């Protein structure tokens, strides 16, 4: 027998009696009822029986530990506030700090912006891979983390190699090593990926087959979400910094204003995946973001450094953002609908055409963009974690701040390709100059005949 001391006296626990009691309960079916009830509670939280089986096979999905990493200075300064208001102030102060940092990197130019995008991509990849590593106890998987980072390197080599060949064509053709790498870029990329694929197959261990293939898929889906989207962000940046700054700023504005409206006026829950989101915050964020997008677009459209495409100058070996603004960034007069003329008191309004496009961007940022956040919320609830990481106090990880940005990047890239981008004469000339002389003459004669037929150019016989 075992004796233990409790408040108010001693209590004896007889192990033999406890065993007999368990046998009686088991024979009466009480234990099985309790087990079924526990399983049903798990299912209410979105977990199915197959999820439970998967957990047991993969070692369980214990939540990733999170801690309060709020700076001690803020903890002392806000110690007298309730947790709700303390969180409000922490988020607000660090949001202002992040916005200030955003302005600084914009001032430093496109090269710094591209470097920051790369760093954010690597950190987001690290956060998602770490979740899989911790939740599914992948500690014993041979080469798992090494292969994950190797595949990240391969995919980045492929995407950024394509970008260098596309936007630095003249520089690539001028340097012999770069020209060779450019010519065989896709073959080299495929060979690198194939090497990683073979390494994965050779690392398969009998007792971990299913888990290894599971984590192989985890890595590739992460690459699809993170690397592909960051590559599209770089492409948007090359179209002009305004196509980079306005969409990102609209997402930030919507995030802030939705939080503010929800904090002060939120009463009606919006979606079960994210219980703190409210309809009041969603609607308030939408109108605020559209108005913000119009004002920001008006201010930025007047500066060439924001509207001109980012191009590489072969003479100075540096990026340039100087050009004649396109019609998209020239003030034009628009007639106001008759219905609204009596309300605003104007018949016409002068605005930049880009402002009209900004309405589409801000609408997507406020109505569809949040679904990237809802997707991330569902992902975190599935693995019972609060945040992707604890990188930013009050905000979570980097991925927690960029879950909507990645979805926005894809939309902007598709929008530019569908409604904005046309043939680029400078790229055509660059490619023309790399052809053989006989090919250049053939194109010249073909173009000349075409222009003469259209009456744009007089033929030598008429002259």
Short mmCIF file of C-alpha atoms in Angstrom, two decimals:
data_model
loop_
_atom_site.label_atom_id
_atom_site.label_comp_id
_atom_site.label_asym_id
_atom_site.label_seq_id
_atom_site.Cartn_x
_atom_site.Cartn_y
_atom_site.Cartn_z
CA UNK A 1 0.00 0.00 0.00
CA UNK A 2 0.99 3.63 -0.60
CA UNK A 3 0.29 6.51 1.84
CA UNK A 4 0.25 10.17 0.81
CA UNK A 5 -0.47 13.31 2.88
CA UNK A 6 -3.41 15.57 1.91
CA UNK A 7 -4.92 18.68 3.51
CA UNK A 8 -7.09 17.69 6.43
CA UNK A 9 -5.67 14.23 7.02
CA UNK A 10 -4.14 11.16 5.42
CA UNK A 11 -5.46 9.23 2.46
CA UNK A 12 -4.69 5.62 1.70
CA UNK A 13 -4.67 4.41 -1.88
CA UNK A 14 -4.74 0.68 -2.42
CA UNK A 15 -3.34 -0.22 -5.82
CA UNK A 16 -4.93 -3.61 -5.81
CA UNK A 17 -8.35 -2.13 -5.16
CA UNK A 18 -7.79 0.38 -7.96
CA UNK A 19 -7.00 -2.44 -10.37
CA UNK A 20 -10.12 -4.30 -9.35
CA UNK A 21 -12.18 -1.13 -9.85
CA UNK A 22 -10.80 -0.69 -13.40
CA UNK A 23 -11.72 -4.28 -14.23
CA UNK A 24 -15.30 -3.73 -12.99
CA UNK A 25 -15.61 -0.49 -15.01
CA UNK A 26 -14.27 -2.22 -18.11
CA UNK A 27 -16.76 -5.09 -17.79
CA UNK A 28 -19.64 -2.62 -17.42
CA UNK A 29 -18.53 -0.63 -20.52
CA UNK A 30 -17.87 2.57 -18.58
CA UNK A 31 -14.29 2.95 -19.77
CA UNK A 32 -15.24 2.58 -23.44
CA UNK A 33 -18.01 5.18 -22.99
CA UNK A 34 -15.52 7.65 -21.54
CA UNK A 35 -13.10 6.99 -24.40
CA UNK A 36 -15.81 7.52 -27.02
CA UNK A 37 -16.88 10.75 -25.33
CA UNK A 38 -13.28 11.99 -25.37
CA UNK A 39 -12.97 11.15 -29.06
CA UNK A 40 -16.22 12.95 -29.86
CA UNK A 41 -14.91 16.07 -28.12
CA UNK A 42 -11.84 15.93 -30.32
CA UNK A 43 -14.02 15.63 -33.41
CA UNK A 44 -15.97 18.73 -32.39
CA UNK A 45 -12.76 20.66 -32.75
CA UNK A 46 -12.45 19.55 -36.36
CA UNK A 47 -10.49 16.35 -35.75
CA UNK A 48 -11.68 13.11 -37.32
CA UNK A 49 -10.88 9.52 -36.51
CA UNK A 50 -8.48 9.37 -39.42
CA UNK A 51 -6.67 12.40 -37.95
CA UNK A 52 -6.27 10.51 -34.68
CA UNK A 53 -4.86 7.48 -36.48
CA UNK A 54 -2.50 9.72 -38.41
CA UNK A 55 -1.36 11.27 -35.14
CA UNK A 56 -0.52 7.91 -33.61
CA UNK A 57 1.41 6.89 -36.71
CA UNK A 58 3.40 10.10 -36.93
CA UNK A 59 4.12 10.34 -33.25
CA UNK A 60 1.30 12.70 -32.27
CA UNK A 61 0.79 16.37 -33.04
CA UNK A 62 1.75 18.09 -29.86
CA UNK A 63 1.42 21.84 -30.16
CA UNK A 64 4.50 23.89 -30.82
CA UNK A 65 5.27 25.77 -27.59
CA UNK A 66 4.76 29.51 -27.62
CA UNK A 67 5.96 32.04 -25.10
CA UNK A 68 5.42 35.68 -24.30
CA UNK A 69 8.38 37.38 -25.91
CA UNK A 70 7.14 40.93 -25.45
CA UNK A 71 10.09 43.23 -24.68
CA UNK A 72 10.54 43.76 -20.94
CA UNK A 73 10.38 47.54 -21.40
CA UNK A 74 6.85 47.27 -22.84
CA UNK A 75 5.81 44.76 -20.16
CA UNK A 76 6.78 47.18 -17.39
CA UNK A 77 5.25 50.22 -19.12
CA UNK A 78 1.93 48.43 -19.76
CA UNK A 79 1.77 46.37 -16.56
CA UNK A 80 -1.27 48.28 -15.23
CA UNK A 81 -3.40 47.62 -18.31
CA UNK A 82 -5.72 44.68 -18.93
CA UNK A 83 -4.49 41.97 -21.27
CA UNK A 84 -6.81 43.23 -24.02
CA UNK A 85 -5.46 46.79 -23.97
CA UNK A 86 -1.92 45.62 -23.37
CA UNK A 87 -2.10 43.52 -26.55
CA UNK A 88 -3.56 46.54 -28.39
CA UNK A 89 -0.66 48.78 -27.41
CA UNK A 90 2.00 46.13 -28.12
CA UNK A 91 0.58 45.46 -31.58
CA UNK A 92 0.24 49.18 -32.27
CA UNK A 93 3.79 50.12 -31.25
CA UNK A 94 5.39 47.26 -33.17
CA UNK A 95 3.18 47.94 -36.21
CA UNK A 96 4.49 51.52 -36.32
CA UNK A 97 8.03 50.15 -36.03
CA UNK A 98 7.46 47.78 -38.95
CA UNK A 99 5.91 50.55 -41.09
CA UNK A 100 8.93 52.75 -40.36
CA UNK A 101 11.24 49.92 -41.41
CA UNK A 102 9.17 49.51 -44.59
CA UNK A 103 9.67 53.20 -45.48
CA UNK A 104 13.42 52.88 -44.87
CA UNK A 105 13.87 49.92 -47.23
CA UNK A 106 11.79 51.70 -49.90
CA UNK A 107 14.12 54.69 -49.61
CA UNK A 108 17.16 52.41 -50.01
CA UNK A 109 16.00 51.31 -53.46
CA UNK A 110 15.01 48.21 -55.46
CA UNK A 111 18.11 46.13 -54.72
CA UNK A 112 17.51 46.35 -50.98
CA UNK A 113 13.82 45.56 -51.53
CA UNK A 114 14.71 42.42 -53.48
CA UNK A 115 17.14 41.38 -50.75
CA UNK A 116 14.46 41.86 -48.08
CA UNK A 117 11.98 39.79 -50.13
CA UNK A 118 14.55 36.99 -50.29
CA UNK A 119 15.15 37.15 -46.52
CA UNK A 120 11.40 37.11 -45.81
CA UNK A 121 11.01 34.11 -48.12
CA UNK A 122 13.74 32.16 -46.30
CA UNK A 123 12.26 32.98 -42.86
CA UNK A 124 8.72 31.97 -43.92
CA UNK A 125 10.07 28.70 -45.32
CA UNK A 126 11.96 28.06 -42.09
CA UNK A 127 8.83 28.68 -39.97
CA UNK A 128 6.62 26.29 -41.95
CA UNK A 129 9.26 23.55 -42.18
CA UNK A 130 9.94 23.85 -38.44
CA UNK A 131 6.24 23.31 -37.70
CA UNK A 132 6.27 20.06 -39.66
CA UNK A 133 9.54 19.05 -38.01
CA UNK A 134 8.17 19.63 -34.49
CA UNK A 135 4.54 18.59 -34.82
CA UNK A 136 5.26 15.29 -36.53
CA UNK A 137 8.41 14.54 -34.54
CA UNK A 138 10.57 14.19 -37.63
CA UNK A 139 13.76 14.17 -35.58
CA UNK A 140 14.77 10.68 -36.70
CA UNK A 141 14.14 11.18 -40.41
CA UNK A 142 17.47 10.97 -42.23
CA UNK A 143 18.37 14.06 -44.28
CA UNK A 144 14.92 15.65 -43.87
CA UNK A 145 16.05 19.18 -42.98
CA UNK A 146 19.09 19.03 -45.27
CA UNK A 147 16.97 18.00 -48.25
CA UNK A 148 14.33 20.65 -47.45
CA UNK A 149 16.91 23.42 -47.63
CA UNK A 150 18.53 21.85 -50.67
CA UNK A 151 15.20 21.92 -52.55
CA UNK A 152 14.76 25.57 -51.49
CA UNK A 153 18.16 26.33 -53.02
CA UNK A 154 17.27 24.49 -56.26
CA UNK A 155 13.93 26.25 -56.72
CA UNK A 156 15.44 29.66 -56.00
CA UNK A 157 18.23 28.96 -58.49
CA UNK A 158 15.65 28.17 -61.15
CA UNK A 159 13.35 31.16 -60.54
CA UNK A 160 16.01 33.79 -59.99
CA UNK A 161 18.05 32.45 -62.89
CA UNK A 162 15.03 33.02 -65.11
CA UNK A 163 14.69 36.54 -63.73
CA UNK A 164 18.36 37.37 -64.33
CA UNK A 165 18.18 36.08 -67.91
CA UNK A 166 15.01 38.06 -68.56
CA UNK A 167 15.91 41.42 -67.00
CA UNK A 168 19.73 41.43 -67.35
CA UNK A 169 19.91 39.97 -70.84
CA UNK A 170 22.66 42.28 -72.13
CA UNK A 171 24.82 41.77 -69.04
CA UNK A 172 24.40 38.00 -69.29
CA UNK A 173 25.41 37.98 -72.95
CA UNK A 174 28.43 40.15 -72.22
CA UNK A 175 29.95 37.81 -69.63
CA UNK A 176 30.98 34.39 -70.95
CA UNK A 177 30.34 32.39 -67.72
CA UNK A 178 26.90 33.96 -67.31
CA UNK A 179 26.09 33.33 -70.96
CA UNK A 180 26.87 29.62 -70.58
CA UNK A 181 24.83 29.37 -67.36
CA UNK A 182 21.95 31.20 -69.05
CA UNK A 183 22.01 28.95 -72.12
CA UNK A 184 21.86 25.74 -70.07
CA UNK A 185 19.96 27.20 -67.11
CA UNK A 186 16.92 24.93 -67.23
CA UNK A 187 18.98 21.80 -67.77
CA UNK A 188 21.21 22.70 -64.79
CA UNK A 189 18.13 23.42 -62.66
CA UNK A 190 16.58 20.08 -63.55
CA UNK A 191 19.84 18.25 -62.83
CA UNK A 192 20.07 19.89 -59.41
CA UNK A 193 16.49 18.94 -58.56
CA UNK A 194 17.02 15.40 -59.84
CA UNK A 195 20.04 15.06 -57.54
CA UNK A 196 17.88 16.01 -54.55
CA UNK A 197 15.16 13.60 -55.69
CA UNK A 198 17.63 10.72 -55.86
CA UNK A 199 19.03 11.66 -52.46
CA UNK A 200 15.50 11.49 -51.03
CA UNK A 201 14.87 8.04 -52.51
CA UNK A 202 18.17 6.76 -51.15
CA UNK A 203 17.34 8.12 -47.69
CA UNK A 204 14.09 6.12 -47.39
CA UNK A 205 13.97 3.96 -44.26
CA UNK A 206 11.57 1.04 -43.93
CA UNK A 207 9.97 2.09 -40.64
CA UNK A 208 9.48 5.71 -41.79
CA UNK A 209 8.24 5.32 -45.39
CA UNK A 210 4.88 7.04 -44.99
CA UNK A 211 6.18 9.86 -42.80
CA UNK A 212 9.07 10.53 -45.20
CA UNK A 213 6.74 10.86 -48.18
CA UNK A 214 4.43 13.01 -46.07
CA UNK A 215 7.25 15.42 -45.26
CA UNK A 216 8.43 15.33 -48.90
CA UNK A 217 5.00 16.64 -49.89
CA UNK A 218 5.07 19.15 -47.01
CA UNK A 219 8.34 20.58 -48.34
CA UNK A 220 7.09 20.89 -51.91
CA UNK A 221 3.80 22.54 -50.96
CA UNK A 222 5.79 25.02 -48.84
CA UNK A 223 8.02 25.75 -51.82
CA UNK A 224 4.95 26.31 -53.99
CA UNK A 225 3.39 28.75 -51.51
CA UNK A 226 6.49 30.67 -50.44
CA UNK A 227 9.09 30.66 -53.23
CA UNK A 228 6.71 31.02 -56.18
CA UNK A 229 4.90 33.96 -54.60
CA UNK A 230 8.10 35.76 -53.61
CA UNK A 231 9.30 35.34 -57.21
CA UNK A 232 6.10 37.05 -58.41
CA UNK A 233 6.71 39.89 -55.94
CA UNK A 234 10.11 40.48 -57.58
CA UNK A 235 8.48 40.54 -61.01
CA UNK A 236 5.92 43.09 -59.80
CA UNK A 237 8.77 45.23 -58.50
CA UNK A 238 10.44 45.29 -61.93
CA UNK A 239 7.23 46.65 -63.46
CA UNK A 240 7.62 49.73 -61.27
CA UNK A 241 7.91 50.23 -57.53
CA UNK A 242 4.32 51.48 -57.43
CA UNK A 243 3.14 47.95 -58.33
CA UNK A 244 5.10 46.69 -55.33
CA UNK A 245 4.32 49.41 -52.78
CA UNK A 246 0.59 50.04 -53.38
CA UNK A 247 -0.57 46.37 -53.14
CA UNK A 248 1.55 45.70 -50.05
CA UNK A 249 0.39 48.97 -48.43
CA UNK A 250 -3.26 48.12 -49.16
CA UNK A 251 -2.90 44.76 -47.40
CA UNK A 252 -1.21 46.47 -44.43
CA UNK A 253 -3.92 49.15 -44.31
CA UNK A 254 -6.69 46.56 -44.44
CA UNK A 255 -5.04 44.53 -41.69
CA UNK A 256 -4.72 47.60 -39.44
CA UNK A 257 -8.16 49.10 -40.11
CA UNK A 258 -9.96 45.76 -39.83
CA UNK A 259 -8.28 45.27 -36.45
CA UNK A 260 -9.21 48.80 -35.34
CA UNK A 261 -12.85 48.57 -36.43
CA UNK A 262 -13.13 45.08 -34.96
CA UNK A 263 -11.49 46.15 -31.68
CA UNK A 264 -13.80 49.11 -31.08
CA UNK A 265 -17.01 48.15 -32.91
CA UNK A 266 -16.77 44.39 -33.50
CA UNK A 267 -19.84 42.43 -32.38
CA UNK A 268 -20.69 39.95 -35.15
CA UNK A 269 -18.33 36.98 -35.74
CA UNK A 270 -17.18 36.65 -39.35
CA UNK A 271 -15.76 33.15 -39.71
CA UNK A 272 -15.25 30.20 -37.35
CA UNK A 273 -11.67 29.64 -38.49
CA UNK A 274 -10.72 32.99 -36.97
CA UNK A 275 -13.11 33.74 -34.07
CA UNK A 276 -11.70 37.22 -33.40
CA UNK A 277 -12.56 38.45 -36.91
CA UNK A 278 -15.85 40.37 -37.13
CA UNK A 279 -18.11 41.68 -39.89
CA UNK A 280 -17.67 45.20 -38.56
CA UNK A 281 -13.91 44.94 -38.95
CA UNK A 282 -14.22 43.32 -42.39
CA UNK A 283 -16.53 46.03 -43.77
CA UNK A 284 -14.67 48.91 -42.10
CA UNK A 285 -11.38 47.58 -43.44
CA UNK A 286 -12.80 47.42 -46.97
CA UNK A 287 -13.94 51.06 -47.20
CA UNK A 288 -10.81 52.32 -45.46
CA UNK A 289 -8.55 50.37 -47.81
CA UNK A 290 -10.28 51.60 -50.99
CA UNK A 291 -10.00 55.21 -49.83
CA UNK A 292 -6.37 54.70 -48.76
CA UNK A 293 -5.53 53.09 -52.12
CA UNK A 294 -6.94 56.07 -54.06
CA UNK A 295 -4.99 58.61 -51.98
CA UNK A 296 -1.70 56.68 -52.02
CA UNK A 297 -1.96 56.09 -55.78
CA UNK A 298 -2.57 59.79 -56.41
CA UNK A 299 0.54 60.75 -54.43
CA UNK A 300 2.85 58.10 -55.92
CA UNK A 301 1.71 58.51 -59.54
CA UNK A 302 3.39 61.92 -59.67
CA UNK A 303 6.90 60.57 -59.05
CA UNK A 304 8.93 58.84 -61.76
CA UNK A 305 10.98 56.91 -59.23
CA UNK A 306 7.81 54.99 -58.35
CA UNK A 307 6.11 54.71 -61.76
CA UNK A 308 9.03 53.84 -64.06
CA UNK A 309 9.99 50.18 -64.57
CA UNK A 310 13.11 49.06 -62.76
CA UNK A 311 15.70 48.44 -65.49
CA UNK A 312 19.37 47.59 -65.52
CA UNK A 313 21.65 50.23 -67.06
CA UNK A 314 24.50 48.52 -68.90
CA UNK A 315 26.62 51.68 -68.96
CA UNK A 316 26.59 52.27 -65.22
CA UNK A 317 25.99 48.62 -64.19
CA UNK A 318 23.20 49.72 -61.87
CA UNK A 319 19.42 49.86 -61.66
CA UNK A 320 17.62 52.88 -63.10
CA UNK A 321 14.05 54.08 -62.63
CA UNK A 322 14.00 57.01 -65.03
CA UNK A 323 11.63 57.20 -68.00
CA UNK A 324 8.83 59.14 -69.64
CA UNK A 325 5.69 58.32 -67.63
CA UNK A 326 3.18 56.23 -69.55
CA UNK A 327 -0.45 57.31 -70.01
CA UNK A 328 -1.25 55.30 -66.91
CA UNK A 329 0.52 57.93 -64.81
CA UNK A 330 -0.63 61.12 -66.56
CA UNK A 331 -3.52 63.17 -65.23
CA UNK A 332 -6.68 62.85 -67.29
CA UNK A 333 -10.17 64.31 -67.03
CA UNK A 334 -13.09 61.98 -66.39
CA UNK A 335 -16.82 62.74 -66.48
CA UNK A 336 -18.63 62.05 -63.24
CA UNK A 337 -21.87 60.03 -63.62
CA UNK A 338 -24.98 62.25 -63.66
CA UNK A 339 -26.35 60.52 -60.58
CA UNK A 340 -23.33 61.61 -58.53
CA UNK A 341 -22.97 65.11 -59.96
CA UNK A 342 -25.70 66.49 -57.69
CA UNK A 343 -24.03 64.89 -54.67
CA UNK A 344 -20.43 65.99 -55.21
CA UNK A 345 -21.19 69.20 -57.12
CA UNK A 346 -18.66 68.44 -59.90
CA UNK A 347 -19.15 67.41 -63.52
CA UNK A 348 -15.59 66.24 -64.14
CA UNK A 349 -12.65 65.11 -62.07
CA UNK A 350 -8.93 64.98 -62.86
CA UNK A 351 -7.19 61.80 -61.76
CA UNK A 352 -4.55 59.32 -62.80
CA UNK A 353 -5.73 56.20 -64.69
CA UNK A 354 -3.69 54.16 -62.21
CA UNK A 355 -6.09 55.27 -59.48
CA UNK A 356 -8.84 53.33 -61.23
CA UNK A 357 -6.63 50.25 -61.19
CA UNK A 358 -5.90 50.90 -57.52
CA UNK A 359 -9.61 50.36 -56.78
CA UNK A 360 -9.28 46.81 -58.14
CA UNK A 361 -6.09 46.25 -56.12
CA UNK A 362 -7.54 47.60 -52.85
CA UNK A 363 -10.81 45.70 -53.36
CA UNK A 364 -8.92 42.43 -53.76
CA UNK A 365 -6.70 43.28 -50.77
CA UNK A 366 -9.72 43.85 -48.52
CA UNK A 367 -12.22 41.24 -49.77
CA UNK A 368 -10.13 38.32 -51.05
CA UNK A 369 -6.76 38.98 -49.39
CA UNK A 370 -8.06 38.15 -45.88
CA UNK A 371 -8.82 34.62 -47.06
CA UNK A 372 -5.06 34.08 -47.12
CA UNK A 373 -5.18 34.89 -43.40
CA UNK A 374 -8.16 32.57 -42.90
CA UNK A 375 -6.24 29.80 -44.68
CA UNK A 376 -3.31 30.38 -42.33
CA UNK A 377 -5.68 30.36 -39.34
CA UNK A 378 -7.10 27.00 -40.43
CA UNK A 379 -3.58 25.67 -40.84
CA UNK A 380 -2.62 26.77 -37.33
CA UNK A 381 -5.82 25.36 -35.80
CA UNK A 382 -5.19 22.05 -37.56
CA UNK A 383 -1.85 21.74 -35.76
CA UNK A 384 -3.00 23.44 -32.54
CA UNK A 385 -0.51 26.29 -32.64
CA UNK A 386 -1.17 29.97 -31.95
CA UNK A 387 1.40 31.49 -34.33
CA UNK A 388 3.91 30.30 -36.90
CA UNK A 389 6.72 31.58 -34.67
CA UNK A 390 7.52 34.21 -32.02
CA UNK A 391 9.64 36.47 -34.20
CA UNK A 392 7.57 39.66 -33.72
CA UNK A 393 6.06 40.22 -30.24
CA UNK A 394 2.29 40.62 -30.44
CA UNK A 395 2.23 39.57 -34.10
CA UNK A 396 3.70 36.07 -34.18
CA UNK A 397 6.05 34.96 -36.93
CA UNK A 398 6.97 36.52 -40.25
CA UNK A 399 4.51 34.19 -41.99
CA UNK A 400 1.72 35.51 -39.74
CA UNK A 401 2.32 38.98 -41.26
CA UNK A 402 2.74 37.82 -44.86
CA UNK A 403 -0.05 35.25 -45.20
CA UNK A 404 -2.20 37.74 -47.15
CA UNK A 405 0.72 39.30 -49.03
CA UNK A 406 1.51 36.13 -50.95
CA UNK A 407 -2.04 35.83 -52.26
CA UNK A 408 -1.94 39.52 -53.21
CA UNK A 409 1.34 39.08 -55.12
CA UNK A 410 -0.21 36.46 -57.41
CA UNK A 411 -3.23 38.67 -58.14
CA UNK A 412 -1.07 41.69 -58.99
CA UNK A 413 1.12 39.64 -61.32
CA UNK A 414 -1.92 38.20 -63.12
CA UNK A 415 -3.57 41.64 -63.23
CA UNK A 416 -0.49 43.25 -64.83
CA UNK A 417 -0.17 40.46 -67.41
CA UNK A 418 -3.89 40.65 -68.27
CA UNK A 419 -4.61 44.39 -68.31
CA UNK A 420 -1.36 46.40 -68.19
CA UNK A 421 1.73 44.85 -69.74
CA UNK A 422 2.38 45.14 -73.46
CA UNK A 423 5.35 44.34 -75.70
CA UNK A 424 8.62 45.70 -74.32
CA UNK A 425 10.66 47.34 -77.16
CA UNK A 426 13.90 47.41 -75.15
CA UNK A 427 13.81 43.65 -74.55
CA UNK A 428 13.08 43.01 -78.24
CA UNK A 429 16.08 45.12 -79.27
CA UNK A 430 18.32 43.33 -76.75
CA UNK A 431 17.36 39.96 -78.17
CA UNK A 432 17.67 41.26 -81.77
CA UNK A 433 21.26 42.38 -81.17
CA UNK A 434 22.29 38.92 -79.98
CA UNK A 435 21.24 37.24 -83.24
CA UNK A 436 23.61 36.35 -86.07
CA UNK A 437 24.06 38.99 -88.82
CA UNK A 438 22.08 36.95 -91.38
CA UNK A 439 19.18 36.60 -88.89
CA UNK A 440 19.26 40.34 -88.18
CA UNK A 441 19.14 41.13 -91.92
CA UNK A 442 16.22 38.76 -92.41
CA UNK A 443 14.25 40.44 -89.63
CA UNK A 444 15.19 43.89 -90.97
CA UNK A 445 13.95 43.11 -94.47
CA UNK A 446 10.77 41.52 -93.16
CA UNK A 447 10.01 44.51 -90.94
CA UNK A 448 10.81 46.96 -93.75
CA UNK A 449 8.47 45.17 -96.20
CA UNK A 450 5.73 45.19 -93.56
CA UNK A 451 6.09 48.94 -92.93
CA UNK A 452 6.09 49.71 -96.68
CA UNK A 453 2.91 47.66 -97.18
CA UNK A 454 1.20 49.64 -94.43
CA UNK A 455 2.32 52.95 -95.94
CA UNK A 456 4.35 53.92 -92.89
CA UNK A 457 7.67 53.80 -94.76
CA UNK A 458 8.33 54.78 -98.39
CA UNK A 459 10.01 52.18 -100.56
CA UNK A 460 13.38 52.91 -102.17
CA UNK A 461 11.80 52.73 -105.64
CA UNK A 462 9.29 55.50 -104.80
CA UNK A 463 12.08 57.62 -103.28
#
